[in-house]
Amino acid sequence: MEPDVSTGALARIDTLHRGLTRLVLEGGDLDAVAGEVARVLEVGVLITSTDGRERAAALPAALRASLAEVDLLTTSGRVRVERLEGRAGPATRVGAGEARGVRVVAGEHDLARLVAVRAQGPVGDDDLALLERAADLTALVLTRQDAVAEVEHKYAGDFLRDVFLGRAGDDGFVADHAASLGWRLEGPTVVLVAEIDPAPGPDAVADRVEWRRWQERFAAAWRQVLRGVDARIPVVDLSHEVVVLVPLDAGATSDLLPGEDVVRRVVAAVAGDKGGGRRPFSAGVSRPAPGLAELPAAYAQARRAVDVGRRVRGGGSTTFFDQLGLHRLIAMVPDTAELRAFADDVLGPLARDTTEALDLRETLQVLLDTNFNVAEAARTQFFHYNTMRYRVTKLERLLGPLSSDPHLRLDVAVALRVLDVAG
């Protein structure tokens, strides 16, 4: 009996290999690959990114629902591929069947995941051997597609960078060229800039190659999410940031900021459930740009919103330029050295990056927020009243009569905001 099984397995491997080789030579896409694997193995198939974002599938609706029932498919649509990989552990039960997955790699490059789901019965070792053979040929398809896409994305990124620099040509040429790229640029838009947050401490990346891989996966996630909203929305990878031009509905009436509804939805979709090795990121959104001529200024606003938002709110934030308040005015001052000099002049030793200065600045901000109500400020910081009185005395000795001079308090309040922006 065992020889018959081995012979059958070899025959299936040969059938799969010939079928996938034909698809590769004929320029077949990932959906065709998924379909061929599903046909030969008699399973449902998903091809995903390394973090579980679906790229292609041959998966009946019933099997997709079964994956969701056992929490292998999140509400955001991510496949929990980290639970399905390798030969070491047992396959994952899915109803009366099983699911297993393998990595799709090319050399040292981790490209994707190939997942098989069987409705009834196990996904055994013979099936896994077939999946691994299919993964090798899937890598060829992905490598070809990614090479072509990389050229197209670089071309599109260079064009949009020229638009932001005001050197792409007149509005007619820009509009025609954008249309040839399949982009929608007519009408008002907001510019969204998204950046991966720096990893702190031991998680920081010294390897630029690995960082580039993160950035490529990040950009691919934005493209995939925006395709589901409107395939004509421009999404480009500008080396260290992803830039999106979000169209606005001219007739929309809402209490939200322009474009906020779409922005919040796509940011949440890209962030997903934070699983599968996704990196946290921050986003900044410009004021509305009525036309092409205003795009360079809008791009600068979005970049500034990212930077200021991350400084003020920390990583993982989404900041609209119109929400910056006083920070918005400070952000418009191009000379950061002059801003820093203003903060140094007003705050003196409190502008230093020392533990004592940081502590006193926190107390100072609480006093400003409570209009120098010492009792309320003491309660807010859980200090004894006399401790807060001592701190007020120390602050006035360093800065001047804060409790009696409203103009001085204004200067100090602005200087503290400058430190948020200028660092």
Coordinates of C-alpha atoms in Angstrom, one line a residue, residues 8-24 32-43 45 102 114 116 126-138:
G8 CA 0.5 8.8 -6.2
A9 CA 2.2 11.6 -4.4
L10 CA 5.0 11.7 -7.1
A11 CA 2.4 11.8 -9.8
R12 CA 0.6 14.7 -8.1
I13 CA 3.9 16.5 -7.7
D14 CA 4.7 16.0 -11.4
T15 CA 1.2 17.2 -12.4
L16 CA 1.5 20.3 -10.3
H17 CA 5.0 21.1 -11.5
R18 CA 4.1 20.8 -15.1
G19 CA 0.9 22.9 -14.6
L20 CA 2.6 25.7 -12.7
T21 CA 5.6 25.7 -15.1
R22 CA 3.3 26.2 -18.0
L23 CA 1.6 29.1 -16.1
V24 CA 4.9 30.7 -15.3
A32 CA -3.9 31.4 -11.9
V33 CA -1.3 29.9 -9.6
A34 CA -3.7 29.7 -6.7
G35 CA -6.3 28.1 -9.0
E36 CA -3.9 25.4 -10.3
V37 CA -2.7 24.5 -6.8
A38 CA -6.3 24.3 -5.6
R39 CA -7.2 22.0 -8.5
V40 CA -4.3 19.6 -8.1
L41 CA -4.5 19.4 -4.3
E42 CA -8.3 19.6 -4.1
V43 CA -8.1 22.3 -1.4
V45 CA -5.8 28.2 -1.5
V102 CA 4.4 27.5 3.8
L114 CA 1.0 29.9 0.5
A116 CA -4.0 25.4 1.8
D126 CA 2.3 14.7 1.1
D127 CA 0.1 17.8 0.6
L128 CA 2.8 19.9 2.4
A129 CA 5.4 18.6 0.0
L130 CA 3.2 19.7 -2.9
L131 CA 2.7 23.1 -1.3
E132 CA 6.5 23.5 -0.9
R133 CA 7.0 22.7 -4.6
A134 CA 4.2 25.1 -5.5
A135 CA 5.9 27.8 -3.3
D136 CA 9.1 27.5 -5.4
L137 CA 7.3 28.2 -8.6
T138 CA 5.1 30.9 -6.9

